[in-house]
Coordinates of C-alpha atoms in Angstrom, one line a residue:
M1031 CA 60.6 2.2 32.2
T1032 CA 63.2 4.8 31.9
E1033 CA 62.7 8.2 30.3
E1034 CA 64.9 7.3 27.3
E1035 CA 62.8 4.1 26.7
L1036 CA 59.6 6.1 26.8
K1037 CA 60.8 8.7 24.2
A1038 CA 61.9 5.9 21.9
L1039 CA 58.5 4.2 22.2
L1040 CA 56.7 7.4 21.3
E1041 CA 58.9 8.1 18.2
N1042 CA 58.3 4.5 16.9
A1043 CA 54.5 5.0 17.3
A1044 CA 54.6 8.3 15.4
L1045 CA 56.6 6.7 12.5
S1046 CA 54.1 3.8 12.3
E1047 CA 51.1 6.1 11.7
E1048 CA 49.6 6.1 8.1
P1049 CA 49.6 9.5 6.4
H1050 CA 46.2 11.3 6.0
P1051 CA 44.8 11.3 2.5
E1052 CA 44.8 14.6 0.7
E1053 CA 41.6 16.6 1.1
H1054 CA 39.6 17.5 -2.0
S1055 CA 39.7 21.1 -3.2
E1056 CA 36.5 23.2 -3.0
S1057 CA 36.0 23.0 -6.8
E1058 CA 36.3 19.2 -6.7
D1059 CA 33.7 19.0 -3.9
L1060 CA 31.3 21.3 -6.1
I1061 CA 31.8 19.0 -9.1
E1062 CA 31.1 16.0 -6.9
D1063 CA 27.9 17.6 -5.5
I1064 CA 26.6 18.4 -9.0
R1065 CA 27.3 14.9 -10.3
G1066 CA 25.5 13.5 -7.3
F1067 CA 22.5 15.6 -7.9
F1068 CA 22.0 14.3 -11.4
D1069 CA 23.2 10.7 -10.8
G1070 CA 21.2 10.1 -7.7
P1071 CA 21.9 9.9 -4.0
R1072 CA 25.6 9.8 -3.1
V1073 CA 26.7 6.4 -1.7
L1074 CA 28.5 6.6 1.6
P1075 CA 31.8 4.6 2.0
P1076 CA 31.3 1.4 3.9
Q1077 CA 31.3 1.9 7.6
P1078 CA 32.8 -0.5 10.1
E1079 CA 30.2 -2.8 11.7
Q1080 CA 28.9 -1.7 15.0
T1081 CA 27.4 -4.1 17.4
A1082 CA 24.5 -2.9 19.5
P1083 CA 25.1 -3.2 23.2
E1084 CA 23.4 -6.1 24.9
P1085 CA 20.2 -5.1 26.8
Q1086 CA 20.8 -4.6 30.5
P1087 CA 18.3 -5.2 33.3
A1088 CA 16.3 -2.2 34.5
D1089 CA 18.3 -1.9 37.7
A1090 CA 21.8 -2.3 36.0
P1091 CA 24.3 0.6 36.5
S1092 CA 24.8 2.8 33.6
F1093 CA 28.6 2.4 34.0
I1094 CA 30.1 -1.1 33.5
P1095 CA 33.5 -1.5 35.0
D1096 CA 36.3 -3.3 33.2
P1097 CA 36.3 -6.8 34.5
E1098 CA 40.1 -7.1 34.1
N1099 CA 40.9 -4.0 36.1
P1100 CA 38.0 -3.5 38.6
L1101 CA 38.0 -0.3 40.6
P1102 CA 38.7 -0.7 44.2
A1103 CA 35.6 -0.3 46.3
G1104 CA 34.8 3.3 47.0
A1105 CA 37.4 4.6 44.6
P1106 CA 36.2 7.4 42.3
A1107 CA 36.3 6.7 38.6
E1108 CA 39.0 8.7 36.6
P1109 CA 37.4 11.3 34.3
M1110 CA 37.6 10.4 30.6
P1111 CA 40.1 12.5 28.7
F1112 CA 38.5 15.4 26.7
A1113 CA 38.9 14.7 23.0
G1114 CA 38.1 18.3 22.0
Y1115 CA 35.1 19.7 20.0
P1116 CA 34.4 18.1 16.7
E1117 CA 36.1 20.0 13.9
E1118 CA 33.6 22.3 12.1
K1119 CA 33.4 21.6 8.4
P1120 CA 33.8 24.9 6.5
Q1121 CA 30.6 26.2 4.8
K1122 CA 30.6 25.7 1.1
H1123 CA 28.7 27.3 -1.7
G1124 CA 27.0 29.9 0.5
W1125 CA 26.6 32.1 -2.5
I1126 CA 24.4 29.6 -4.3
A1127 CA 22.0 29.5 -1.3
A1128 CA 21.9 33.2 -1.1
L1129 CA 21.2 33.6 -4.8
F1130 CA 18.4 31.0 -4.6
A1131 CA 16.8 32.8 -1.6
A1132 CA 17.0 36.2 -3.4
V1133 CA 15.1 34.8 -6.4
I1134 CA 12.4 33.3 -4.2
L1135 CA 12.0 36.6 -2.4
L1136 CA 11.7 38.5 -5.7
M1137 CA 9.0 36.1 -6.9
I1138 CA 7.0 36.4 -3.7
G1139 CA 7.3 40.2 -3.8
F1140 CA 6.1 40.4 -7.4
A1141 CA 3.1 38.1 -6.6
V1142 CA 2.1 40.2 -3.6
F1143 CA 2.4 43.4 -5.7
C1144 CA 0.0 41.9 -8.3
I1145 CA -2.5 40.8 -5.7
V1146 CA -2.5 44.2 -4.0
M1147 CA -3.0 46.1 -7.3
D1148 CA -6.0 43.8 -8.2
L1149 CA -7.5 44.4 -4.7
R1150 CA -7.1 48.1 -5.1
T1151 CA -8.8 48.2 -8.4
G1152 CA -11.5 45.7 -7.5
T1153 CA -12.3 45.0 -11.1
T1154 CA -10.4 41.8 -11.7
V1155 CA -11.2 38.2 -10.6
G1156 CA -8.9 35.5 -11.9
G1157 CA -8.4 36.2 -15.6
Y1158 CA -11.6 38.2 -15.9
R1159 CA -11.7 42.0 -15.9
A1160 CA -14.9 43.9 -15.8
G1161 CA -15.8 45.1 -19.3
D1162 CA -14.3 42.1 -21.1
V1163 CA -16.4 41.0 -24.1
I1164 CA -16.8 37.2 -24.3
E1165 CA -18.9 34.7 -26.2
V1166 CA -21.5 32.8 -24.1
K1167 CA -23.2 29.6 -24.7
L1168 CA -25.9 28.6 -22.1
E1169 CA -28.0 25.5 -22.7
Q1170 CA -31.7 25.1 -21.7
H1171 CA -33.2 21.7 -21.4
D1172 CA -36.8 20.4 -22.1
K1173 CA -38.7 18.8 -19.3
P1174 CA -38.1 15.0 -19.2
A1175 CA -40.9 13.2 -21.1
D1176 CA -40.7 10.2 -18.7
A1177 CA -42.5 11.2 -15.5
A1178 CA -41.0 8.1 -13.8
A1179 CA -37.7 9.7 -13.0
A1180 CA -34.9 8.2 -11.0
E1181 CA -35.9 7.3 -7.4
G1182 CA -35.7 10.4 -5.1
E1183 CA -35.2 12.9 -7.9
R1184 CA -38.8 14.0 -7.9
S1185 CA -38.9 14.8 -4.2
A1186 CA -37.7 17.7 -2.1
A1187 CA -34.7 15.6 -0.9
G1188 CA -33.8 14.6 -4.4
V1189 CA -34.1 18.1 -5.8
A1190 CA -32.1 19.6 -2.9
K1191 CA -29.3 17.1 -3.5
K1192 CA -29.2 17.9 -7.2
V1193 CA -29.6 21.7 -7.1
M1194 CA -28.2 23.0 -3.9
P1195 CA -24.5 22.8 -4.9
S1196 CA -25.5 25.3 -7.7
I1197 CA -26.9 27.9 -5.2
V1198 CA -24.6 30.4 -3.6
Q1199 CA -24.9 33.0 -0.9
I1200 CA -23.9 36.6 -1.9
Y1201 CA -22.6 39.2 0.5
T1202 CA -22.4 42.9 -0.5
Y1203 CA -20.3 45.7 1.0
S1204 CA -20.1 49.4 0.7
E1205 CA -17.0 51.3 1.8
G1206 CA -15.8 48.2 3.8
A1207 CA -19.1 47.7 5.7
A1208 CA -21.5 44.8 5.1
T1209 CA -24.7 46.0 3.5
G1210 CA -26.8 42.9 2.7
T1211 CA -27.0 39.3 1.5
G1212 CA -28.8 37.5 -1.3
S1213 CA -28.7 34.4 -3.4
G1214 CA -27.3 33.4 -6.8
I1215 CA -27.4 30.6 -9.3
I1216 CA -24.1 29.1 -10.8
L1217 CA -24.4 29.3 -14.6
T1218 CA -21.0 27.9 -15.7
E1219 CA -18.2 25.8 -14.3
D1220 CA -15.8 28.7 -14.4
G1221 CA -17.8 30.9 -12.0
Y1222 CA -20.5 33.0 -13.7
I1223 CA -23.4 33.6 -11.3
A1224 CA -26.9 35.0 -12.0
T1225 CA -28.8 37.1 -9.4
N1226 CA -31.1 40.0 -9.0
A1227 CA -29.9 43.6 -9.7
H1228 CA -31.3 44.9 -6.5
V1229 CA -29.1 42.4 -4.6
V1230 CA -25.9 44.0 -5.9
K1231 CA -27.0 47.5 -6.6
D1232 CA -25.4 50.3 -4.5
A1233 CA -22.5 48.0 -3.4
D1234 CA -18.8 48.4 -4.3
A1235 CA -17.5 44.9 -3.3
Y1236 CA -19.0 41.4 -3.4
A1237 CA -18.2 38.0 -1.9
V1238 CA -19.7 34.6 -2.5
K1239 CA -20.0 31.5 -0.3
L1240 CA -20.5 28.1 -1.9
F1241 CA -23.1 25.6 -0.5
D1242 CA -20.4 22.9 -0.2
E1243 CA -18.5 25.2 2.2
E1244 CA -21.5 26.6 4.1
Q1245 CA -20.1 25.4 7.4
S1246 CA -16.9 27.3 7.0
D1247 CA -16.2 31.0 6.9
K1248 CA -14.5 30.8 3.5
T1249 CA -15.8 33.2 0.9
Y1250 CA -14.6 34.2 -2.6
D1251 CA -14.2 37.7 -3.9
A1252 CA -16.5 38.4 -6.9
V1253 CA -16.6 41.1 -9.6
L1254 CA -19.8 42.6 -11.0
V1255 CA -19.9 41.6 -14.7
G1256 CA -23.1 43.7 -15.3
H1257 CA -26.5 44.6 -14.0
D1258 CA -29.8 45.7 -15.5
S1259 CA -32.1 47.5 -13.1
K1260 CA -34.9 47.7 -15.6
T1261 CA -35.3 43.9 -15.5
D1262 CA -33.8 43.3 -12.0
L1263 CA -31.1 40.9 -13.3
A1264 CA -27.3 40.9 -12.7
V1265 CA -24.3 38.6 -13.2
L1266 CA -21.3 38.2 -10.9
K1267 CA -18.0 36.3 -11.5
I1268 CA -15.8 34.4 -9.1
S1269 CA -12.3 32.9 -9.9
L1270 CA -13.0 29.2 -9.5
S1271 CA -13.3 26.2 -11.8
G1272 CA -15.0 22.9 -11.6
L1273 CA -18.2 24.3 -10.1
H1274 CA -21.6 22.8 -10.4
P1275 CA -23.7 24.8 -12.9
A1276 CA -27.5 24.5 -12.5
E1277 CA -29.5 22.8 -15.2
L1278 CA -31.7 25.5 -16.9
G1279 CA -35.2 24.4 -17.9
N1280 CA -37.8 25.7 -20.3
S1281 CA -40.4 27.9 -18.6
D1282 CA -42.7 27.5 -21.6
Q1283 CA -43.4 23.9 -20.6
V1284 CA -44.5 24.7 -17.1
E1285 CA -48.1 24.1 -16.2
L1286 CA -50.4 25.7 -13.7
G1287 CA -50.5 23.7 -10.5
E1288 CA -47.1 22.1 -11.1
S1289 CA -45.0 21.4 -8.0
V1290 CA -42.0 23.6 -7.6
F1291 CA -39.2 24.3 -5.1
A1292 CA -37.6 27.6 -4.1
L1293 CA -33.9 27.4 -3.1
G1294 CA -31.9 30.2 -1.6
N1295 CA -30.8 31.9 1.6
P1296 CA -33.7 33.6 3.3
A1297 CA -32.6 35.9 6.1
G1298 CA -29.1 34.7 5.5
L1299 CA -30.0 31.1 6.3
S1300 CA -27.9 29.3 3.6
G1301 CA -29.0 26.2 1.9
S1302 CA -32.8 26.6 2.5
I1303 CA -35.5 25.0 0.4
T1304 CA -39.3 25.6 0.4
V1305 CA -42.1 23.7 -1.4
G1306 CA -45.1 25.0 -3.3
I1307 CA -46.9 25.0 -6.6
I1308 CA -47.3 27.2 -9.6
S1309 CA -50.3 29.2 -8.6
G1310 CA -50.3 31.7 -11.4
M1311 CA -48.8 32.0 -14.9
N1312 CA -47.4 35.0 -16.9
R1313 CA -47.9 37.6 -14.2
K1314 CA -46.7 41.0 -15.4
V1315 CA -44.8 42.3 -12.4
R1316 CA -42.2 45.0 -11.8
A1317 CA -40.6 46.1 -8.6
N1318 CA -40.5 49.9 -9.2
A1319 CA -42.3 52.2 -11.6
H1320 CA -39.2 52.8 -13.7
E1321 CA -38.6 49.0 -14.2
Y1322 CA -39.9 46.9 -17.1
E1323 CA -42.8 44.6 -16.6
M1324 CA -41.4 41.1 -16.5
D1325 CA -43.2 37.8 -17.1
C1326 CA -43.3 36.0 -13.8
F1327 CA -44.5 32.8 -12.2
Q1328 CA -46.7 33.2 -9.1
T1329 CA -46.0 30.6 -6.4
D1330 CA -47.0 29.9 -2.9
A1331 CA -43.5 28.5 -2.1
A1332 CA -42.1 30.9 0.5
I1333 CA -39.8 33.6 -1.0
S1334 CA -38.4 35.9 1.7
P1335 CA -35.7 38.6 1.8
G1336 CA -32.4 36.8 1.1
N1337 CA -34.1 34.5 -1.4
S1338 CA -33.7 37.1 -4.1
G1339 CA -31.6 35.8 -6.9
G1340 CA -32.2 32.2 -6.0
A1341 CA -33.8 29.4 -8.1
L1342 CA -37.3 28.2 -8.6
V1343 CA -37.0 24.7 -9.9
N1344 CA -39.3 21.9 -11.1
L1345 CA -39.5 18.3 -9.9
S1346 CA -36.6 17.4 -12.2
G1347 CA -34.3 20.0 -10.6
Q1348 CA -34.4 22.3 -13.6
V1349 CA -34.3 26.1 -13.0
I1350 CA -37.5 27.6 -14.4
G1351 CA -37.4 30.9 -12.7
I1352 CA -35.2 33.4 -10.7
T1353 CA -36.9 34.3 -7.4
S1354 CA -37.3 37.9 -6.2
S1355 CA -38.6 38.9 -2.8
K1356 CA -38.8 42.4 -4.1
Y1357 CA -41.5 41.5 -6.6
G1358 CA -43.7 40.1 -3.9
R1359 CA -43.4 43.2 -1.8
S1360 CA -44.2 45.4 -4.8
I1361 CA -47.7 44.0 -5.1
M1362 CA -50.6 45.6 -3.2
T1363 CA -49.1 48.8 -1.9
G1364 CA -45.7 47.3 -1.2
A1365 CA -46.8 44.9 1.6
G1366 CA -45.7 41.3 1.7
Y1367 CA -48.4 38.6 1.7
E1368 CA -48.3 35.0 2.9
G1369 CA -48.2 32.5 0.0
L1370 CA -47.6 35.2 -2.7
G1371 CA -44.2 34.9 -4.3
F1372 CA -42.8 35.6 -7.8
A1373 CA -40.0 34.4 -10.0
I1374 CA -38.9 35.8 -13.3
M1375 CA -39.4 33.2 -16.0
I1376 CA -36.1 31.7 -17.1
N1377 CA -37.0 32.1 -20.8
E1378 CA -37.6 35.8 -20.1
A1379 CA -34.3 36.2 -18.2
M1380 CA -31.9 34.3 -20.5
P1381 CA -31.5 36.9 -23.3
I1382 CA -30.7 39.5 -20.6
I1383 CA -28.3 37.3 -18.7
K1384 CA -26.4 36.3 -21.9
E1385 CA -25.9 40.0 -22.9
L1386 CA -24.7 40.9 -19.4
M1387 CA -22.2 38.0 -19.5
E1388 CA -21.0 38.9 -23.0
Q1389 CA -20.6 42.7 -22.7
G1390 CA -21.8 43.8 -19.3
Y1391 CA -24.9 45.6 -20.4
V1392 CA -28.0 45.1 -22.5
S1393 CA -27.5 46.6 -26.0
G1394 CA -29.9 48.6 -28.1
R1395 CA -31.4 50.6 -25.3
V1396 CA -31.4 54.3 -24.6
R1397 CA -31.7 56.4 -21.5
I1398 CA -32.7 59.9 -20.7
G1399 CA -30.7 60.4 -17.5
I1400 CA -33.5 61.6 -15.2
E1401 CA -35.4 60.6 -12.0
F1402 CA -38.9 61.6 -11.5
Y1403 CA -41.6 61.0 -9.0
E1404 CA -43.4 57.7 -9.4
N1405 CA -46.8 59.3 -8.6
A1406 CA -47.0 62.6 -10.6
I1407 CA -50.6 63.2 -9.7
A1408 CA -49.9 63.0 -6.0
Q1409 CA -47.0 65.4 -6.4
Q1410 CA -49.3 67.8 -8.3
K1411 CA -51.9 67.6 -5.6
A1412 CA -49.3 68.4 -3.0
A1413 CA -48.2 71.4 -5.0
A1414 CA -51.8 72.4 -5.4
E1415 CA -52.0 73.1 -1.7
E1416 CA -49.6 76.0 -2.2
V1417 CA -50.7 77.2 -5.6
T1418 CA -53.7 76.6 -7.8
L1419 CA -52.6 74.4 -10.7
P1420 CA -54.0 75.2 -14.1
P1421 CA -56.4 72.6 -15.6
Q1422 CA -54.0 71.7 -18.4
L1423 CA -51.4 70.4 -15.8
D1424 CA -53.8 68.5 -13.5
G1425 CA -53.0 64.8 -13.8
T1426 CA -50.5 65.2 -16.7
G1427 CA -46.8 65.4 -17.0
I1428 CA -43.9 64.0 -15.0
Q1429 CA -42.2 66.1 -12.3
I1430 CA -38.4 65.9 -12.4
N1431 CA -36.7 64.8 -9.2
G1432 CA -33.1 64.7 -10.5
I1433 CA -31.0 65.0 -13.6
A1434 CA -27.9 62.8 -14.1
E1435 CA -24.6 64.5 -14.7
D1436 CA -24.1 62.8 -18.1
S1437 CA -27.6 63.6 -19.3
D1438 CA -27.9 66.1 -22.1
L1439 CA -30.7 67.7 -20.1
V1440 CA -28.1 69.5 -18.0
N1441 CA -27.5 71.7 -21.1
T1442 CA -31.1 72.9 -21.2
I1443 CA -33.1 75.2 -19.0
L1444 CA -35.1 72.4 -17.4
K1445 CA -34.5 72.1 -13.7
P1446 CA -35.5 69.6 -10.9
G1447 CA -38.9 70.4 -9.6
E1448 CA -40.3 71.3 -13.0
W1449 CA -42.5 69.2 -15.4
I1450 CA -42.2 67.6 -18.7
L1451 CA -45.7 67.5 -20.3
A1452 CA -45.0 65.8 -23.6
M1453 CA -42.2 64.2 -25.6
N1454 CA -42.2 64.3 -29.4
G1455 CA -45.9 65.3 -29.3
K1456 CA -47.0 62.5 -27.0
E1457 CA -48.3 63.3 -23.5
V1458 CA -46.4 61.6 -20.7
S1459 CA -47.5 60.9 -17.1
D1460 CA -45.5 57.8 -16.0
Y1461 CA -42.5 55.6 -17.0
D1462 CA -44.6 53.5 -19.4
S1463 CA -45.8 56.6 -21.3
V1464 CA -42.2 58.0 -21.4
N1465 CA -40.9 54.7 -22.8
K1466 CA -43.6 54.7 -25.5
A1467 CA -42.8 58.3 -26.4
I1468 CA -39.1 57.4 -27.1
E1469 CA -39.7 53.9 -28.5
G1470 CA -37.7 53.2 -31.6
L1471 CA -35.2 55.9 -31.0
G1472 CA -31.4 55.4 -30.7
A1473 CA -28.6 56.9 -28.8
G1474 CA -27.9 60.4 -30.1
D1475 CA -31.4 61.0 -31.4
T1476 CA -33.1 64.2 -30.5
V1477 CA -36.3 64.4 -28.3
H1478 CA -38.5 67.6 -28.4
C1479 CA -40.2 68.3 -25.1
R1480 CA -43.0 70.6 -23.9
C1481 CA -42.3 71.6 -20.3
A1482 CA -43.8 73.7 -17.5
R1483 CA -42.8 75.4 -14.3
I1484 CA -44.8 77.2 -11.7
K1485 CA -43.5 80.7 -11.1
D1486 CA -43.3 82.3 -7.7
D1487 CA -46.6 84.2 -8.3
G1488 CA -48.4 81.0 -9.0
R1489 CA -48.6 81.5 -12.7
L1490 CA -47.9 78.5 -15.1
E1491 CA -45.1 79.1 -17.5
T1492 CA -44.6 76.7 -20.4
F1493 CA -41.4 76.3 -22.5
E1494 CA -39.9 73.9 -24.9
I1495 CA -36.5 72.1 -25.0
D1496 CA -34.6 69.6 -27.1
F1497 CA -32.2 67.0 -25.7
K1498 CA -30.3 64.0 -27.0
L1499 CA -30.7 60.4 -25.8
L1500 CA -27.8 58.4 -24.2
E1501 CA -26.8 54.8 -24.8
D1502 CA -27.9 52.8 -21.9
Q1503 CA -25.1 50.8 -20.4
S1504 CA -26.2 51.0 -16.8
G1505 CA -29.8 49.7 -16.8
E1506 CA -31.0 52.9 -15.2
F1507 CA -33.5 55.4 -16.6

């Protein structure tokens, strides 16, 4: 073929090519994308049928020569012509993606800010903030009349299966360091938990582990709703729903010798249950001299440190008491005894728990704002070794150990180390006599005191003061 013939052939081929369709403008593509989003997936134009290559034997060459024009033996195959890189489609609508990403980042940033602020304040869990006033309804149930309960329910295994999901393990922290563990009873589906005040006292952060997740390290931050040291009761709150609240029983229906079970976390061993009987009824017990006497069950079911705040339940799995290892150690000079455990009767605890849930403290109480030695006579005898105490002071009065900053006593001449001999004309010598002296008084009422101090020369000096009572919102004295 001559050069002129080749040029003519190329020109005819160029004229025979079909023109390319016009490309859509960017705005048309955007409209088409939006229409596709609302109308459903975009349908691709029909594609030419492609036939899959026939399977080749395992030892077949990967290159199949053209049978019409076979390559001569030993001749190298000509390289395939380079068709160029595929044309890059220009990026469209980048500003939409950027705007969407910016909105997501702003939302994440705002959420992180809120979480950080809550963690810094440490007073909010979920929608609850410490100090909120709510209305509480807790139901108590009578003991089933039919003793023939469902199979397994009236056994340790049946009780554990029913009650254990309602028992939690509590961890306490102070300044970031772990300080102790205890137990708690789930009261409501939305995360209110009852425990002992001594479990949560002196801590500034709390965490709770559920029985259902005892094999994991997952815990939930908790907020202290309120505590009452005078009755050794407290309430925590976690931000969860769908929990398993315990069934609360009626402690007035409990009988001496009745079988009971103690559930809790002794020594941090979560999900423990011990078996015993009611070995004593209506025991008047208090853990410290400044606490109130509480009506308690005595039981030989093992109640050890870590069990505090857990549940004492009957054969039907109803909570009839809140266990406290501290009460057991307070009997007989503070030593612990085998088979001697105590639990606050649930009927005694319920009014306190409800008030703590509703307003964070027990209303209608007053406090003085002092600490004094629990054994005034022993302190007087110790002082008598240095000076001879006058007869009128021997065995009477309370010696002040400390005065709270918010107490009205800071505005008087009474100082730590000195004595209060009488309040409103009634002699005082311990917490019980002090409580009787101010019984019936309210916050802001004035108390007249006869006091004494021992001067440097050993002489007794008496003096009188007046101070006003505080509203008790702390459960302290």
